[in-house]
Amino acid sequence: MKDVGLVCEGGGLRGIYTAGVLDYFLDIGLEFPYLVGVSAGAIYPASYISRQKGRTLEIQRRYIKDPRYMSFKNLIKTGNLFDPEFAYYRMTKELVPFDYAAFKTSKTIYKIGTFNCLTGSTHYYSKEDFTHVDEAVTALLASGSIPFLSKEVVIDGVPYLDGGIASPIPLHQSITDGNKKHFIILTQPGSYKKYPLKYRRFTEIFYRRYPHVAKALINRHNIYNDTLEDIKTLKNKGEAYIIKPSRTIGVGRLERNVSKIEELYRLGYEDAKREYSDIIKWLNP
């Protein structure tokens, strides 16, 4: 497989669909040479890079209802819905350990999209940027820092937020990096389109310190929908393959219903399994 990019959309807990797809790929030994993701589309695939099948689902099963992991009490007290120390650093090194050695030695080029609050651009970190697991976790924390529900994550003096703000589906980074074909995992079913942000004035006030954040959030629906059109064009040319939920389960971005999370994970696994022969034909025409 050459010049094929795996592109992963975010979507919070909807990203468990992506985890299901990727766990099927681990089962059959399908390894992509390149992966780019934003937000949950970067966080969950990290366990694909480290070849830890089931790790993402295990985290949700064990901790999604734990207030130390995610709670509005955290948000009120700290400004973060997800507690960074518990949900990221302890999770990675202690609670459900991440195989950082396997991650670093993986042959897959792996890129994490983060939003630079000062410039309004998406900055991508790669495995080569990290010399310690904490650096990787910090980049993932920045990529998953949901607007309004998270503090900015400062790296080398620069504040970052959710990588999906300006690049909700990071197709164009895959193109920029030279890939000729793009396998795209979406987390919304059917013919989903994104609608304009409802609270424009509130957004401008909330992010008055970072006007680029407000501007990008207000324009995000245009970027998202335009990217879907670009994907459609590439698909018609045979240069993109799309996999997305084959039915609606109704898992929200901040879902806490474990049964629904498990159902969406299984759907991702089964969708990938069902489409396996078509995927292989597309990869190897």
Short mmCIF file of C-alpha atoms in Angstrom, two decimals:
data_model
loop_
_atom_site.label_atom_id
_atom_site.label_comp_id
_atom_site.label_asym_id
_atom_site.label_seq_id
_atom_site.Cartn_x
_atom_site.Cartn_y
_atom_site.Cartn_z
CA MET A 1 0.00 0.00 0.00
CA LYS A 2 1.52 3.30 -1.09
CA ASP A 3 0.43 6.95 -0.98
CA VAL A 4 -2.79 6.14 0.90
CA GLY A 5 -3.85 8.34 3.78
CA LEU A 6 -6.22 7.29 6.54
CA VAL A 7 -8.27 10.39 7.51
CA CYS A 8 -10.25 10.40 10.77
CA GLU A 9 -13.01 12.85 11.67
CA GLY A 10 -13.54 13.88 15.31
CA GLY A 11 -16.90 14.00 17.05
CA GLY A 12 -16.33 13.27 20.71
CA LEU A 13 -17.84 9.96 21.83
CA ARG A 14 -19.09 9.37 18.27
CA GLY A 15 -15.45 8.59 17.58
CA ILE A 16 -16.01 5.19 19.17
CA TYR A 17 -17.29 4.22 15.71
CA THR A 18 -13.78 4.91 14.40
CA ALA A 19 -12.33 2.76 17.18
CA GLY A 20 -14.53 -0.12 16.04
CA VAL A 21 -13.40 0.23 12.43
CA LEU A 22 -9.75 0.38 13.42
CA ASP A 23 -10.01 -2.57 15.79
CA TYR A 24 -11.30 -4.65 12.88
CA PHE A 25 -8.30 -3.52 10.88
CA LEU A 26 -6.04 -4.64 13.72
CA ASP A 27 -7.73 -8.05 13.69
CA ILE A 28 -7.05 -8.55 9.99
CA GLY A 29 -3.61 -6.94 10.04
CA LEU A 30 -4.49 -3.97 7.82
CA GLU A 31 -1.93 -1.26 8.49
CA PHE A 32 -2.06 2.09 6.71
CA PRO A 33 1.18 3.95 5.95
CA TYR A 34 -0.28 7.31 7.04
CA LEU A 35 -2.96 8.49 9.47
CA VAL A 36 -4.15 12.00 10.23
CA GLY A 37 -6.85 12.87 12.75
CA VAL A 38 -8.29 15.68 14.81
CA SER A 39 -9.87 15.63 18.26
CA ALA A 40 -11.35 12.16 18.96
CA GLY A 41 -10.21 11.27 15.43
CA ALA A 42 -6.64 11.66 16.68
CA ILE A 43 -7.08 10.41 20.25
CA TYR A 44 -8.83 7.10 19.55
CA PRO A 45 -6.58 6.07 16.62
CA ALA A 46 -3.51 6.41 18.86
CA SER A 47 -4.39 2.93 20.17
CA TYR A 48 -4.48 1.68 16.57
CA ILE A 49 -0.97 3.01 16.06
CA SER A 50 0.15 1.25 19.27
CA ARG A 51 -1.77 -1.87 18.20
CA GLN A 52 -3.87 -2.07 21.37
CA LYS A 53 -7.17 -3.52 20.25
CA GLY A 54 -10.08 -2.70 22.55
CA ARG A 55 -8.22 -0.11 24.62
CA THR A 56 -10.47 2.80 23.63
CA LEU A 57 -13.65 0.86 24.36
CA GLU A 58 -12.26 -0.34 27.69
CA ILE A 59 -11.62 3.26 28.77
CA GLN A 60 -15.20 4.25 28.02
CA ARG A 61 -16.66 1.19 29.71
CA ARG A 62 -14.68 1.74 32.88
CA TYR A 63 -14.62 5.50 33.21
CA ILE A 64 -17.26 7.31 31.16
CA LYS A 65 -19.51 7.66 34.23
CA ASP A 66 -16.64 8.45 36.60
CA PRO A 67 -16.85 12.14 37.56
CA ARG A 68 -13.07 12.25 37.76
CA TYR A 69 -13.03 11.52 34.02
CA MET A 70 -15.81 13.78 32.77
CA SER A 71 -18.25 15.94 34.74
CA PHE A 72 -19.76 19.40 34.86
CA LYS A 73 -18.31 19.64 38.36
CA ASN A 74 -14.88 19.49 36.72
CA LEU A 75 -15.96 22.18 34.28
CA ILE A 76 -17.15 24.53 37.03
CA LYS A 77 -14.09 23.98 39.22
CA THR A 78 -11.34 23.85 36.60
CA GLY A 79 -12.72 25.01 33.26
CA ASN A 80 -12.29 21.49 31.82
CA LEU A 81 -15.14 19.04 31.36
CA PHE A 82 -12.57 16.25 31.01
CA ASP A 83 -10.00 16.37 33.79
CA PRO A 84 -6.61 16.48 32.01
CA GLU A 85 -4.63 14.78 34.76
CA PHE A 86 -7.08 11.90 35.21
CA ALA A 87 -8.48 11.46 31.69
CA TYR A 88 -5.20 11.88 29.84
CA TYR A 89 -2.01 11.53 31.90
CA ARG A 90 -3.12 8.97 34.51
CA MET A 91 -5.18 7.14 31.91
CA THR A 92 -2.17 6.82 29.62
CA LYS A 93 0.43 5.82 32.20
CA GLU A 94 -1.52 4.06 34.93
CA LEU A 95 -5.23 3.30 34.51
CA VAL A 96 -5.34 1.80 31.00
CA PRO A 97 -1.66 2.02 29.98
CA PHE A 98 -0.73 3.17 26.52
CA ASP A 99 2.08 1.26 24.79
CA TYR A 100 4.22 4.26 23.95
CA ALA A 101 7.15 2.11 22.77
CA ALA A 102 4.95 0.39 20.17
CA PHE A 103 3.48 3.75 19.22
CA LYS A 104 6.90 5.28 18.58
CA THR A 105 8.21 2.33 16.57
CA SER A 106 5.11 2.03 14.37
CA LYS A 107 5.86 2.48 10.68
CA THR A 108 2.67 4.50 10.22
CA ILE A 109 3.11 8.24 9.81
CA TYR A 110 0.72 9.67 12.39
CA LYS A 111 -0.39 13.31 12.61
CA ILE A 112 -2.40 15.05 15.33
CA GLY A 113 -4.27 18.22 14.37
CA THR A 114 -4.44 21.09 16.88
CA PHE A 115 -5.88 24.59 16.48
CA ASN A 116 -3.44 27.47 17.05
CA CYS A 117 -5.50 30.10 18.88
CA LEU A 118 -3.10 32.92 17.92
CA THR A 119 -2.92 32.32 14.17
CA GLY A 120 -6.20 30.54 13.43
CA SER A 121 -4.36 27.74 11.63
CA THR A 122 -4.29 24.00 12.23
CA HIS A 123 -0.92 22.77 13.46
CA TYR A 124 -0.07 19.10 13.05
CA TYR A 125 2.18 17.19 15.41
CA SER A 126 3.76 13.91 14.37
CA LYS A 127 5.34 11.03 16.31
CA GLU A 128 8.76 12.42 15.52
CA ASP A 129 7.98 15.55 17.53
CA PHE A 130 7.77 13.57 20.77
CA THR A 131 10.65 12.44 22.96
CA HIS A 132 8.47 11.37 25.91
CA VAL A 133 4.96 10.02 26.34
CA ASP A 134 3.88 13.20 28.16
CA GLU A 135 4.58 15.24 25.02
CA ALA A 136 2.34 12.96 22.98
CA VAL A 137 -0.40 13.13 25.60
CA THR A 138 -0.21 16.93 25.71
CA ALA A 139 -0.64 17.14 21.93
CA LEU A 140 -3.63 14.79 22.13
CA LEU A 141 -5.06 16.84 25.00
CA ALA A 142 -4.77 19.98 22.88
CA SER A 143 -6.40 18.26 19.90
CA GLY A 144 -9.32 17.14 22.06
CA SER A 145 -9.87 20.40 23.98
CA ILE A 146 -13.48 21.09 23.05
CA PRO A 147 -14.37 24.78 22.67
CA PHE A 148 -16.35 26.25 25.58
CA LEU A 149 -15.77 23.05 27.61
CA SER A 150 -11.98 23.12 27.87
CA LYS A 151 -9.17 25.49 28.68
CA GLU A 152 -6.60 26.21 26.04
CA VAL A 153 -3.56 23.92 26.19
CA VAL A 154 -0.30 25.85 26.10
CA ILE A 155 2.61 24.21 24.25
CA ASP A 156 5.86 26.16 23.95
CA GLY A 157 4.01 29.34 24.88
CA VAL A 158 1.28 28.89 22.26
CA PRO A 159 -2.37 28.22 23.24
CA TYR A 160 -4.10 25.41 21.35
CA LEU A 161 -7.64 24.03 21.19
CA ASP A 162 -9.56 21.28 19.40
CA GLY A 163 -7.99 20.42 16.06
CA GLY A 164 -11.42 20.05 14.50
CA ILE A 165 -12.21 23.76 14.79
CA ALA A 166 -10.68 24.66 11.43
CA SER A 167 -10.09 21.15 10.02
CA PRO A 168 -13.06 19.02 11.10
CA ILE A 169 -12.20 16.38 8.50
CA PRO A 170 -8.44 16.72 7.85
CA LEU A 171 -8.55 15.57 4.23
CA HIS A 172 -6.46 18.43 2.93
CA GLN A 173 -3.55 17.61 5.23
CA SER A 174 -3.48 14.14 3.71
CA ILE A 175 -3.43 15.73 0.25
CA THR A 176 -0.74 18.23 1.29
CA ASP A 177 1.43 15.38 2.56
CA GLY A 178 1.39 13.77 -0.86
CA ASN A 179 -1.17 10.99 -0.58
CA LYS A 180 -2.95 10.09 -3.80
CA LYS A 181 -5.80 8.16 -2.22
CA HIS A 182 -7.67 8.78 1.02
CA PHE A 183 -9.57 6.33 3.23
CA ILE A 184 -11.93 8.52 5.25
CA ILE A 185 -13.73 7.51 8.43
CA LEU A 186 -16.70 9.76 9.19
CA THR A 187 -18.66 9.65 12.43
CA GLN A 188 -21.97 11.05 11.20
CA PRO A 189 -24.40 8.76 9.37
CA GLY A 190 -26.31 9.36 6.16
CA SER A 191 -26.17 12.64 4.28
CA TYR A 192 -25.30 14.75 7.32
CA LYS A 193 -24.58 18.45 6.79
CA LYS A 194 -23.43 20.89 9.44
CA TYR A 195 -25.60 23.92 10.22
CA PRO A 196 -24.35 27.41 11.13
CA LEU A 197 -23.42 28.11 14.73
CA LYS A 198 -26.46 29.43 16.61
CA TYR A 199 -24.77 31.62 19.19
CA ARG A 200 -22.48 33.80 17.12
CA ARG A 201 -22.43 36.83 19.43
CA PHE A 202 -21.87 34.68 22.52
CA THR A 203 -18.96 32.97 20.74
CA GLU A 204 -17.38 36.31 19.87
CA ILE A 205 -17.66 37.45 23.50
CA PHE A 206 -16.49 34.14 24.98
CA TYR A 207 -13.39 34.09 22.79
CA ARG A 208 -12.73 37.83 22.66
CA ARG A 209 -9.11 37.10 23.71
CA TYR A 210 -8.76 34.80 20.71
CA PRO A 211 -10.78 36.22 17.81
CA HIS A 212 -9.37 33.58 15.45
CA VAL A 213 -11.12 30.92 17.52
CA ALA A 214 -14.47 32.71 17.28
CA LYS A 215 -14.06 33.30 13.55
CA ALA A 216 -13.20 29.66 12.88
CA LEU A 217 -16.11 28.37 14.97
CA ILE A 218 -18.55 30.68 13.18
CA ASN A 219 -17.24 29.51 9.79
CA ARG A 220 -16.84 25.85 10.73
CA HIS A 221 -20.03 24.67 9.03
CA ASN A 222 -18.80 26.03 5.70
CA ILE A 223 -15.45 24.28 6.03
CA TYR A 224 -17.13 21.02 7.02
CA ASN A 225 -19.67 21.05 4.21
CA ASP A 226 -17.12 22.14 1.61
CA THR A 227 -14.86 19.27 2.68
CA LEU A 228 -17.73 16.84 2.20
CA GLU A 229 -18.09 18.12 -1.35
CA ASP A 230 -14.36 17.66 -1.92
CA ILE A 231 -14.63 14.11 -0.60
CA LYS A 232 -17.51 13.41 -2.95
CA THR A 233 -15.45 14.64 -5.90
CA LEU A 234 -12.50 12.44 -4.93
CA LYS A 235 -14.79 9.45 -4.43
CA ASN A 236 -16.20 9.86 -7.94
CA LYS A 237 -12.62 9.81 -9.25
CA GLY A 238 -11.82 6.68 -7.27
CA GLU A 239 -9.41 8.57 -5.04
CA ALA A 240 -11.44 8.39 -1.82
CA TYR A 241 -13.18 5.63 0.07
CA ILE A 242 -15.68 6.62 2.75
CA ILE A 243 -16.87 4.53 5.66
CA LYS A 244 -19.44 5.94 8.07
CA PRO A 245 -22.18 4.61 10.36
CA SER A 246 -24.58 2.50 8.30
CA ARG A 247 -27.43 3.37 10.65
CA THR A 248 -28.22 6.00 13.26
CA ILE A 249 -27.63 5.03 16.88
CA GLY A 250 -27.84 8.48 18.43
CA VAL A 251 -24.59 8.70 20.34
CA GLY A 252 -23.93 12.30 21.33
CA ARG A 253 -20.58 14.07 21.50
CA LEU A 254 -20.69 13.77 25.31
CA GLU A 255 -22.55 10.46 25.49
CA ARG A 256 -22.55 8.62 28.85
CA ASN A 257 -24.80 5.68 27.98
CA VAL A 258 -22.38 2.75 27.91
CA SER A 259 -24.77 0.48 26.00
CA LYS A 260 -25.11 3.00 23.18
CA ILE A 261 -21.35 3.54 23.10
CA GLU A 262 -20.79 -0.22 22.84
CA GLU A 263 -23.43 -0.48 20.10
CA LEU A 264 -21.74 2.22 18.02
CA TYR A 265 -18.35 0.56 18.51
CA ARG A 266 -19.78 -2.77 17.29
CA LEU A 267 -21.36 -1.01 14.32
CA GLY A 268 -17.94 0.35 13.31
CA TYR A 269 -16.42 -3.10 13.59
CA GLU A 270 -19.23 -4.77 11.62
CA ASP A 271 -19.37 -2.04 8.95
CA ALA A 272 -15.64 -2.48 8.33
CA LYS A 273 -15.98 -6.26 8.27
CA ARG A 274 -18.89 -6.12 5.82
CA GLU A 275 -17.05 -3.74 3.50
CA TYR A 276 -13.71 -5.53 3.77
CA SER A 277 -13.69 -6.98 0.24
CA ASP A 278 -14.62 -3.60 -1.27
CA ILE A 279 -11.93 -1.88 0.81
CA ILE A 280 -9.26 -4.30 -0.39
CA LYS A 281 -10.36 -3.89 -4.02
CA TRP A 282 -10.12 -0.12 -3.64
CA LEU A 283 -6.70 -0.33 -2.00
CA ASN A 284 -5.40 -2.77 -4.59
CA PRO A 285 -7.25 -2.12 -7.86
#
